[in-house]
Amino acid sequence: MIPESFQLRHGDCLEVLPSLDPGSHDLVVTSPPYNLGINYRSFDDTAGRSDFLEWCRLWSAEVKRVLTDDGSFFLNVGAAPSNPLFPHQVILALTGGPEPLFVLQNTFHWVKSITVQTRKGEQISAGHFKPINSKRYVNDCHEYVFHLTKTGEVPLDRRGAGVPYQDKSNIVRWGHTDGIDKRCRGNTWFIPYDTIVSRDKERPHPATFPIGLVEQCIRLHGVGERTRLLDPFLGIGTSAVAAKRMGVAGFTGIELDDYYLSVARERLDPPEGELKL
């Protein structure tokens, strides 16, 4: 069942966002089109760079209007290996110039796949990535999540999104722990995609992020069930599913494509006994 406090709106975010009340949301988590020629059903992802950046400023200005003064805006942006400056150009468009919209408070690296070496010398690989067939570029295993705020001074619940100490002696050694076995996770987030069998059936969208990524943002923002979450690029509803799982007070999602929106609704209200991730 879709909670009564959840709104899933069909339309262009530039037309729907102005209908939302100022300061009506305290958290925004979204991932807009990357202007990389991705084959979306209802959006042309091939605009000129200057036009695309201006479009980002337009919808981000509306995001700022509907965000509370102590709100957080988590913006997920990826890039093609041949276009590595793209995420930085987007963030400069929103934070630079004579009239910046936001302050960049934190930069997170969403790690999709990683290989680590243990103290015993064993190499362990985890996660999923799309292999690149190239002699020039290495596989791209991460994306950015930019944490934007109006002032750069918004408090966060660092422990709420934290991890246990590996060396438990640090709990006593460091006074700031207050005896609690949890520390700040830092700005590298290893959050792999869920393993799926059929992309067409289980993830019918060319660019999604994991539910866990949104849940991490909700935890870090730190107001728990009082959260009022907005996603102006809902896609197939991953942020809505995260909001439902976390039991937040309210959610608004906007999606241009009617089919993607129908998938989002089904994920929130699946047939009995079937869980749609």
Short mmCIF file of the C-alpha atoms (twelve columns), coordinates in Angstrom:
data_MODEL
# 
_entry.id   MODEL 
# 
loop_
_atom_site.group_PDB 
_atom_site.id 
_atom_site.type_symbol 
_atom_site.label_atom_id 
_atom_site.label_alt_id 
_atom_site.label_comp_id 
_atom_site.label_asym_id 
_atom_site.label_seq_id 
_atom_site.Cartn_x 
_atom_site.Cartn_y 
_atom_site.Cartn_z 
_atom_site.pdbx_PDB_model_num 
ATOM 1   C CA . MET A 1   0.000  0.000   0.000   1 
ATOM 2   C CA . ILE A 2   1.247  3.481   -0.880  1 
ATOM 3   C CA . PRO A 3   1.275  5.686   2.253   1 
ATOM 4   C CA . GLU A 4   -1.192 8.586   2.222   1 
ATOM 5   C CA . SER A 5   1.652  11.047  2.795   1 
ATOM 6   C CA . PHE A 6   3.368  9.955   -0.437  1 
ATOM 7   C CA . GLN A 7   2.786  11.951  -3.622  1 
ATOM 8   C CA . LEU A 8   3.887  10.546  -6.966  1 
ATOM 9   C CA . ARG A 9   3.441  13.278  -9.545  1 
ATOM 10  C CA . HIS A 10  3.507  12.813  -13.319 1 
ATOM 11  C CA . GLY A 11  5.086  15.655  -15.271 1 
ATOM 12  C CA . ASP A 12  8.100  17.832  -15.972 1 
ATOM 13  C CA . CYS A 13  9.818  18.793  -12.722 1 
ATOM 14  C CA . LEU A 14  10.093 22.400  -13.931 1 
ATOM 15  C CA . GLU A 15  6.300  22.495  -14.107 1 
ATOM 16  C CA . VAL A 16  5.536  20.475  -10.971 1 
ATOM 17  C CA . LEU A 17  8.108  21.915  -8.543  1 
ATOM 18  C CA . PRO A 18  6.583  25.439  -8.614  1 
ATOM 19  C CA . SER A 19  3.322  23.934  -7.295  1 
ATOM 20  C CA . LEU A 20  5.048  22.759  -4.085  1 
ATOM 21  C CA . ASP A 21  5.027  24.998  -1.018  1 
ATOM 22  C CA . PRO A 22  8.218  26.853  -0.025  1 
ATOM 23  C CA . GLY A 23  10.162 25.044  2.679   1 
ATOM 24  C CA . SER A 24  7.915  21.990  2.404   1 
ATOM 25  C CA . HIS A 25  10.758 19.431  2.296   1 
ATOM 26  C CA . ASP A 26  13.857 19.038  4.445   1 
ATOM 27  C CA . LEU A 27  15.661 16.429  2.326   1 
ATOM 28  C CA . VAL A 28  16.200 16.027  -1.416  1 
ATOM 29  C CA . VAL A 29  17.902 12.946  -2.860  1 
ATOM 30  C CA . THR A 30  17.994 12.687  -6.628  1 
ATOM 31  C CA . SER A 31  19.950 11.757  -9.717  1 
ATOM 32  C CA . PRO A 32  19.115 13.783  -12.823 1 
ATOM 33  C CA . PRO A 33  19.929 12.742  -16.400 1 
ATOM 34  C CA . TYR A 34  23.680 12.980  -16.987 1 
ATOM 35  C CA . ASN A 35  23.559 14.413  -20.536 1 
ATOM 36  C CA . LEU A 36  25.544 11.417  -21.772 1 
ATOM 37  C CA . GLY A 37  23.153 10.247  -24.478 1 
ATOM 38  C CA . ILE A 38  21.428 7.648   -22.284 1 
ATOM 39  C CA . ASN A 39  18.345 6.160   -23.905 1 
ATOM 40  C CA . TYR A 40  15.528 7.310   -21.619 1 
ATOM 41  C CA . ARG A 41  11.961 6.741   -22.798 1 
ATOM 42  C CA . SER A 42  10.756 10.368  -22.561 1 
ATOM 43  C CA . PHE A 43  13.831 12.582  -22.164 1 
ATOM 44  C CA . ASP A 44  16.391 13.740  -24.726 1 
ATOM 45  C CA . ASP A 45  19.736 13.234  -22.992 1 
ATOM 46  C CA . THR A 46  21.805 14.977  -25.695 1 
ATOM 47  C CA . ALA A 47  21.519 18.711  -24.974 1 
ATOM 48  C CA . GLY A 48  24.438 21.077  -25.493 1 
ATOM 49  C CA . ARG A 49  26.579 21.414  -22.380 1 
ATOM 50  C CA . SER A 50  25.762 25.080  -21.662 1 
ATOM 51  C CA . ASP A 51  22.028 24.444  -22.171 1 
ATOM 52  C CA . PHE A 52  22.159 21.429  -19.890 1 
ATOM 53  C CA . LEU A 53  23.936 23.316  -17.108 1 
ATOM 54  C CA . GLU A 54  21.426 26.157  -17.338 1 
ATOM 55  C CA . TRP A 55  18.606 23.608  -17.093 1 
ATOM 56  C CA . CYS A 56  20.265 22.208  -13.949 1 
ATOM 57  C CA . ARG A 57  20.312 25.686  -12.433 1 
ATOM 58  C CA . LEU A 58  16.626 26.165  -13.214 1 
ATOM 59  C CA . TRP A 59  15.361 23.050  -11.476 1 
ATOM 60  C CA . SER A 60  17.908 23.405  -8.659  1 
ATOM 61  C CA . ALA A 61  16.602 26.914  -7.959  1 
ATOM 62  C CA . GLU A 62  13.173 25.359  -7.424  1 
ATOM 63  C CA . VAL A 63  14.714 22.692  -5.190  1 
ATOM 64  C CA . LYS A 64  16.231 25.476  -3.099  1 
ATOM 65  C CA . ARG A 65  12.841 27.191  -2.813  1 
ATOM 66  C CA . VAL A 66  11.043 24.088  -1.494  1 
ATOM 67  C CA . LEU A 67  13.928 23.090  0.825   1 
ATOM 68  C CA . THR A 68  13.961 24.164  4.472   1 
ATOM 69  C CA . ASP A 69  16.802 26.430  5.585   1 
ATOM 70  C CA . ASP A 70  18.420 23.510  7.433   1 
ATOM 71  C CA . GLY A 71  17.671 21.022  4.672   1 
ATOM 72  C CA . SER A 72  20.054 18.750  2.788   1 
ATOM 73  C CA . PHE A 73  20.231 18.203  -0.970  1 
ATOM 74  C CA . PHE A 74  22.081 15.033  -1.999  1 
ATOM 75  C CA . LEU A 75  22.846 15.128  -5.723  1 
ATOM 76  C CA . ASN A 76  24.114 11.941  -7.385  1 
ATOM 77  C CA . VAL A 77  26.075 12.606  -10.585 1 
ATOM 78  C CA . GLY A 78  28.141 10.207  -12.650 1 
ATOM 79  C CA . ALA A 79  30.336 10.645  -15.714 1 
ATOM 80  C CA . ALA A 80  31.674 8.858   -18.752 1 
ATOM 81  C CA . PRO A 81  35.429 8.117   -18.633 1 
ATOM 82  C CA . SER A 82  35.847 10.258  -21.746 1 
ATOM 83  C CA . ASN A 83  34.067 13.163  -20.001 1 
ATOM 84  C CA . PRO A 84  35.471 13.184  -16.448 1 
ATOM 85  C CA . LEU A 85  34.894 16.891  -15.765 1 
ATOM 86  C CA . PHE A 86  31.119 16.651  -16.149 1 
ATOM 87  C CA . PRO A 87  30.198 16.155  -12.440 1 
ATOM 88  C CA . HIS A 88  32.464 19.055  -11.474 1 
ATOM 89  C CA . GLN A 89  30.929 21.301  -14.116 1 
ATOM 90  C CA . VAL A 90  27.479 20.547  -12.706 1 
ATOM 91  C CA . ILE A 91  28.492 21.308  -9.143  1 
ATOM 92  C CA . LEU A 92  30.265 24.514  -10.178 1 
ATOM 93  C CA . ALA A 93  27.106 25.609  -11.995 1 
ATOM 94  C CA . LEU A 94  25.158 25.260  -8.743  1 
ATOM 95  C CA . THR A 95  27.729 26.645  -6.296  1 
ATOM 96  C CA . GLY A 96  29.816 29.120  -8.305  1 
ATOM 97  C CA . GLY A 97  29.349 32.430  -10.068 1 
ATOM 98  C CA . PRO A 98  28.010 35.718  -8.708  1 
ATOM 99  C CA . GLU A 99  24.742 34.116  -7.500  1 
ATOM 100 C CA . PRO A 100 25.446 30.624  -6.136  1 
ATOM 101 C CA . LEU A 101 22.388 28.532  -5.346  1 
ATOM 102 C CA . PHE A 102 23.998 26.234  -2.792  1 
ATOM 103 C CA . VAL A 103 27.091 25.599  -0.698  1 
ATOM 104 C CA . LEU A 104 28.913 22.303  -1.225  1 
ATOM 105 C CA . GLN A 105 29.090 20.951  2.331   1 
ATOM 106 C CA . ASN A 106 30.335 17.384  1.674   1 
ATOM 107 C CA . THR A 107 31.433 15.252  -1.274  1 
ATOM 108 C CA . PHE A 108 30.815 11.511  -1.107  1 
ATOM 109 C CA . HIS A 109 32.173 8.820   -3.382  1 
ATOM 110 C CA . TRP A 110 29.597 6.130   -4.076  1 
ATOM 111 C CA . VAL A 111 31.734 3.035   -4.689  1 
ATOM 112 C CA . LYS A 112 29.900 0.411   -6.740  1 
ATOM 113 C CA . SER A 113 32.714 -2.131  -6.898  1 
ATOM 114 C CA . ILE A 114 36.013 -2.445  -5.061  1 
ATOM 115 C CA . THR A 115 38.919 -4.819  -4.507  1 
ATOM 116 C CA . VAL A 116 40.669 -4.721  -1.136  1 
ATOM 117 C CA . GLN A 117 43.665 -6.611  0.192   1 
ATOM 118 C CA . THR A 118 43.445 -8.056  3.682   1 
ATOM 119 C CA . ARG A 119 46.269 -8.022  6.216   1 
ATOM 120 C CA . LYS A 120 46.946 -11.611 5.237   1 
ATOM 121 C CA . GLY A 121 47.454 -10.578 1.605   1 
ATOM 122 C CA . GLU A 122 44.175 -11.993 0.319   1 
ATOM 123 C CA . GLN A 123 42.418 -9.938  -2.366  1 
ATOM 124 C CA . ILE A 124 38.640 -9.669  -2.078  1 
ATOM 125 C CA . SER A 125 36.451 -8.160  -4.803  1 
ATOM 126 C CA . ALA A 126 32.876 -7.090  -4.152  1 
ATOM 127 C CA . GLY A 127 30.155 -5.220  -6.000  1 
ATOM 128 C CA . HIS A 128 29.124 -4.765  -9.611  1 
ATOM 129 C CA . PHE A 129 30.372 -2.550  -12.425 1 
ATOM 130 C CA . LYS A 130 29.897 -2.214  -16.176 1 
ATOM 131 C CA . PRO A 131 33.143 -3.285  -17.903 1 
ATOM 132 C CA . ILE A 132 34.701 -0.813  -20.333 1 
ATOM 133 C CA . ASN A 133 36.282 -2.177  -23.504 1 
ATOM 134 C CA . SER A 134 39.043 0.390   -23.950 1 
ATOM 135 C CA . LYS A 135 42.813 0.728   -24.197 1 
ATOM 136 C CA . ARG A 136 42.651 4.254   -22.769 1 
ATOM 137 C CA . TYR A 137 40.275 4.069   -19.813 1 
ATOM 138 C CA . VAL A 138 39.940 1.874   -16.759 1 
ATOM 139 C CA . ASN A 139 36.613 0.526   -15.510 1 
ATOM 140 C CA . ASP A 140 34.542 3.231   -13.849 1 
ATOM 141 C CA . CYS A 141 33.517 1.910   -10.420 1 
ATOM 142 C CA . HIS A 142 32.264 4.997   -8.634  1 
ATOM 143 C CA . GLU A 143 30.014 8.055   -8.860  1 
ATOM 144 C CA . TYR A 144 29.749 11.279  -6.879  1 
ATOM 145 C CA . VAL A 145 27.119 12.220  -4.321  1 
ATOM 146 C CA . PHE A 146 27.347 15.951  -3.615  1 
ATOM 147 C CA . HIS A 147 25.840 17.161  -0.340  1 
ATOM 148 C CA . LEU A 148 24.515 20.663  -0.899  1 
ATOM 149 C CA . THR A 149 22.993 23.012  1.672   1 
ATOM 150 C CA . LYS A 150 21.944 26.649  1.806   1 
ATOM 151 C CA . THR A 151 24.581 27.670  4.357   1 
ATOM 152 C CA . GLY A 152 27.222 24.934  4.558   1 
ATOM 153 C CA . GLU A 153 26.478 24.667  8.283   1 
ATOM 154 C CA . VAL A 154 23.725 22.043  8.478   1 
ATOM 155 C CA . PRO A 155 24.267 19.524  11.326  1 
ATOM 156 C CA . LEU A 156 24.321 15.843  10.372  1 
ATOM 157 C CA . ASP A 157 23.863 12.617  12.311  1 
ATOM 158 C CA . ARG A 158 27.304 11.185  11.550  1 
ATOM 159 C CA . ARG A 159 26.845 8.199   13.840  1 
ATOM 160 C CA . GLY A 160 23.371 7.501   12.487  1 
ATOM 161 C CA . ALA A 161 25.028 6.665   9.187   1 
ATOM 162 C CA . GLY A 162 28.136 5.259   10.846  1 
ATOM 163 C CA . VAL A 163 29.889 1.929   11.280  1 
ATOM 164 C CA . PRO A 164 31.298 0.006   14.287  1 
ATOM 165 C CA . TYR A 165 34.941 0.498   15.226  1 
ATOM 166 C CA . GLN A 166 37.239 -2.181  13.868  1 
ATOM 167 C CA . ASP A 167 39.694 -1.618  16.724  1 
ATOM 168 C CA . LYS A 168 37.449 -1.619  19.808  1 
ATOM 169 C CA . SER A 169 40.193 -0.098  21.964  1 
ATOM 170 C CA . ASN A 170 39.512 3.189   20.187  1 
ATOM 171 C CA . ILE A 171 36.112 3.384   21.882  1 
ATOM 172 C CA . VAL A 172 37.856 4.000   25.223  1 
ATOM 173 C CA . ARG A 173 40.956 5.735   23.838  1 
ATOM 174 C CA . TRP A 174 39.067 8.581   22.128  1 
ATOM 175 C CA . GLY A 175 36.937 10.810  24.312  1 
ATOM 176 C CA . HIS A 176 34.559 11.873  21.559  1 
ATOM 177 C CA . THR A 177 33.128 8.315   21.250  1 
ATOM 178 C CA . ASP A 178 31.103 8.646   24.506  1 
ATOM 179 C CA . GLY A 179 31.634 4.907   24.878  1 
ATOM 180 C CA . ILE A 180 29.534 4.162   21.781  1 
ATOM 181 C CA . ASP A 181 30.761 1.556   19.295  1 
ATOM 182 C CA . LYS A 182 30.011 3.546   16.175  1 
ATOM 183 C CA . ARG A 183 32.074 6.023   14.206  1 
ATOM 184 C CA . CYS A 184 31.545 8.308   11.233  1 
ATOM 185 C CA . ARG A 185 31.606 6.248   8.032   1 
ATOM 186 C CA . GLY A 186 33.469 8.965   6.131   1 
ATOM 187 C CA . ASN A 187 32.991 10.069  2.561   1 
ATOM 188 C CA . THR A 188 33.471 6.722   0.768   1 
ATOM 189 C CA . TRP A 189 30.290 4.685   0.591   1 
ATOM 190 C CA . PHE A 190 30.493 1.126   -0.743  1 
ATOM 191 C CA . ILE A 191 26.902 0.450   -1.750  1 
ATOM 192 C CA . PRO A 192 26.620 -2.223  -4.446  1 
ATOM 193 C CA . TYR A 193 23.621 -2.801  -6.661  1 
ATOM 194 C CA . ASP A 194 21.337 -5.668  -5.745  1 
ATOM 195 C CA . THR A 195 21.991 -8.719  -7.897  1 
ATOM 196 C CA . ILE A 196 19.238 -9.177  -10.484 1 
ATOM 197 C CA . VAL A 197 18.387 -11.836 -13.067 1 
ATOM 198 C CA . SER A 198 16.564 -9.734  -15.676 1 
ATOM 199 C CA . ARG A 199 17.191 -6.017  -16.126 1 
ATOM 200 C CA . ASP A 200 14.055 -5.596  -18.266 1 
ATOM 201 C CA . LYS A 201 11.836 -7.096  -15.571 1 
ATOM 202 C CA . GLU A 202 13.589 -6.048  -12.360 1 
ATOM 203 C CA . ARG A 203 15.267 -2.744  -13.248 1 
ATOM 204 C CA . PRO A 204 13.587 -1.359  -16.412 1 
ATOM 205 C CA . HIS A 205 15.444 1.957   -16.325 1 
ATOM 206 C CA . PRO A 206 18.844 2.787   -17.846 1 
ATOM 207 C CA . ALA A 207 20.199 4.706   -14.842 1 
ATOM 208 C CA . THR A 208 19.252 3.869   -11.255 1 
ATOM 209 C CA . PHE A 209 20.871 3.977   -7.837  1 
ATOM 210 C CA . PRO A 210 20.477 1.388   -5.031  1 
ATOM 211 C CA . ILE A 211 17.859 1.755   -2.323  1 
ATOM 212 C CA . GLY A 212 20.686 1.688   0.225   1 
ATOM 213 C CA . LEU A 213 22.141 4.905   -1.188  1 
ATOM 214 C CA . VAL A 214 18.951 6.830   -0.412  1 
ATOM 215 C CA . GLU A 215 18.639 5.197   3.004   1 
ATOM 216 C CA . GLN A 216 22.179 6.310   3.824   1 
ATOM 217 C CA . CYS A 217 21.258 9.905   2.972   1 
ATOM 218 C CA . ILE A 218 18.150 9.710   5.172   1 
ATOM 219 C CA . ARG A 219 20.212 8.419   8.099   1 
ATOM 220 C CA . LEU A 220 22.896 11.032  7.655   1 
ATOM 221 C CA . HIS A 221 20.420 13.895  7.403   1 
ATOM 222 C CA . GLY A 222 19.411 12.854  10.881  1 
ATOM 223 C CA . VAL A 223 15.746 13.691  11.476  1 
ATOM 224 C CA . GLY A 224 14.520 10.108  11.118  1 
ATOM 225 C CA . GLU A 225 10.800 9.561   10.724  1 
ATOM 226 C CA . ARG A 226 10.182 13.316  10.586  1 
ATOM 227 C CA . THR A 227 11.930 13.444  7.190   1 
ATOM 228 C CA . ARG A 228 10.018 14.977  4.281   1 
ATOM 229 C CA . LEU A 229 11.829 13.683  1.208   1 
ATOM 230 C CA . LEU A 230 11.688 14.968  -2.371  1 
ATOM 231 C CA . ASP A 231 12.985 13.360  -5.565  1 
ATOM 232 C CA . PRO A 232 12.312 15.494  -8.679  1 
ATOM 233 C CA . PHE A 233 13.629 12.705  -10.966 1 
ATOM 234 C CA . LEU A 234 11.814 9.698   -9.533  1 
ATOM 235 C CA . GLY A 235 12.527 7.181   -12.306 1 
ATOM 236 C CA . ILE A 236 11.223 3.777   -11.252 1 
ATOM 237 C CA . GLY A 237 10.837 4.870   -7.642  1 
ATOM 238 C CA . THR A 238 13.964 3.785   -5.796  1 
ATOM 239 C CA . SER A 239 13.876 6.826   -3.491  1 
ATOM 240 C CA . ALA A 240 10.186 6.207   -2.797  1 
ATOM 241 C CA . VAL A 241 10.888 2.594   -1.808  1 
ATOM 242 C CA . ALA A 242 13.667 3.778   0.508   1 
ATOM 243 C CA . ALA A 243 11.346 6.375   2.039   1 
ATOM 244 C CA . LYS A 244 8.687  3.725   2.673   1 
ATOM 245 C CA . ARG A 245 11.200 1.306   4.213   1 
ATOM 246 C CA . MET A 246 12.543 4.059   6.484   1 
ATOM 247 C CA . GLY A 247 9.035  5.155   7.522   1 
ATOM 248 C CA . VAL A 248 9.522  8.850   6.771   1 
ATOM 249 C CA . ALA A 249 6.777  11.420  7.360   1 
ATOM 250 C CA . GLY A 250 6.302  12.397  3.743   1 
ATOM 251 C CA . PHE A 251 7.567  11.839  0.228   1 
ATOM 252 C CA . THR A 252 7.142  13.629  -3.092  1 
ATOM 253 C CA . GLY A 253 8.384  12.134  -6.333  1 
ATOM 254 C CA . ILE A 254 8.153  13.681  -9.799  1 
ATOM 255 C CA . GLU A 255 8.571  11.681  -12.996 1 
ATOM 256 C CA . LEU A 256 8.226  12.717  -16.641 1 
ATOM 257 C CA . ASP A 257 7.684  9.223   -18.074 1 
ATOM 258 C CA . ASP A 258 4.338  7.554   -17.402 1 
ATOM 259 C CA . TYR A 259 5.733  4.021   -17.696 1 
ATOM 260 C CA . TYR A 260 8.548  4.617   -15.195 1 
ATOM 261 C CA . LEU A 261 5.967  6.148   -12.866 1 
ATOM 262 C CA . SER A 262 3.753  3.076   -13.166 1 
ATOM 263 C CA . VAL A 263 6.726  0.876   -12.218 1 
ATOM 264 C CA . ALA A 264 7.374  3.112   -9.196  1 
ATOM 265 C CA . ARG A 265 3.770  2.712   -8.063  1 
ATOM 266 C CA . GLU A 266 3.975  -1.062  -8.439  1 
ATOM 267 C CA . ARG A 267 7.185  -1.176  -6.416  1 
ATOM 268 C CA . LEU A 268 5.455  0.724   -3.601  1 
ATOM 269 C CA . ASP A 269 2.312  -1.395  -3.787  1 
ATOM 270 C CA . PRO A 270 3.350  -4.834  -5.125  1 
ATOM 271 C CA . PRO A 271 1.064  -7.835  -5.429  1 
ATOM 272 C CA . GLU A 272 0.629  -9.640  -2.133  1 
ATOM 273 C CA . GLY A 273 3.684  -11.648 -1.184  1 
ATOM 274 C CA . GLU A 274 5.911  -10.054 -3.816  1 
ATOM 275 C CA . LEU A 275 8.610  -7.570  -2.799  1 
ATOM 276 C CA . LYS A 276 9.660  -5.146  -5.521  1 
ATOM 277 C CA . LEU A 277 13.122 -3.732  -4.867  1 
# 
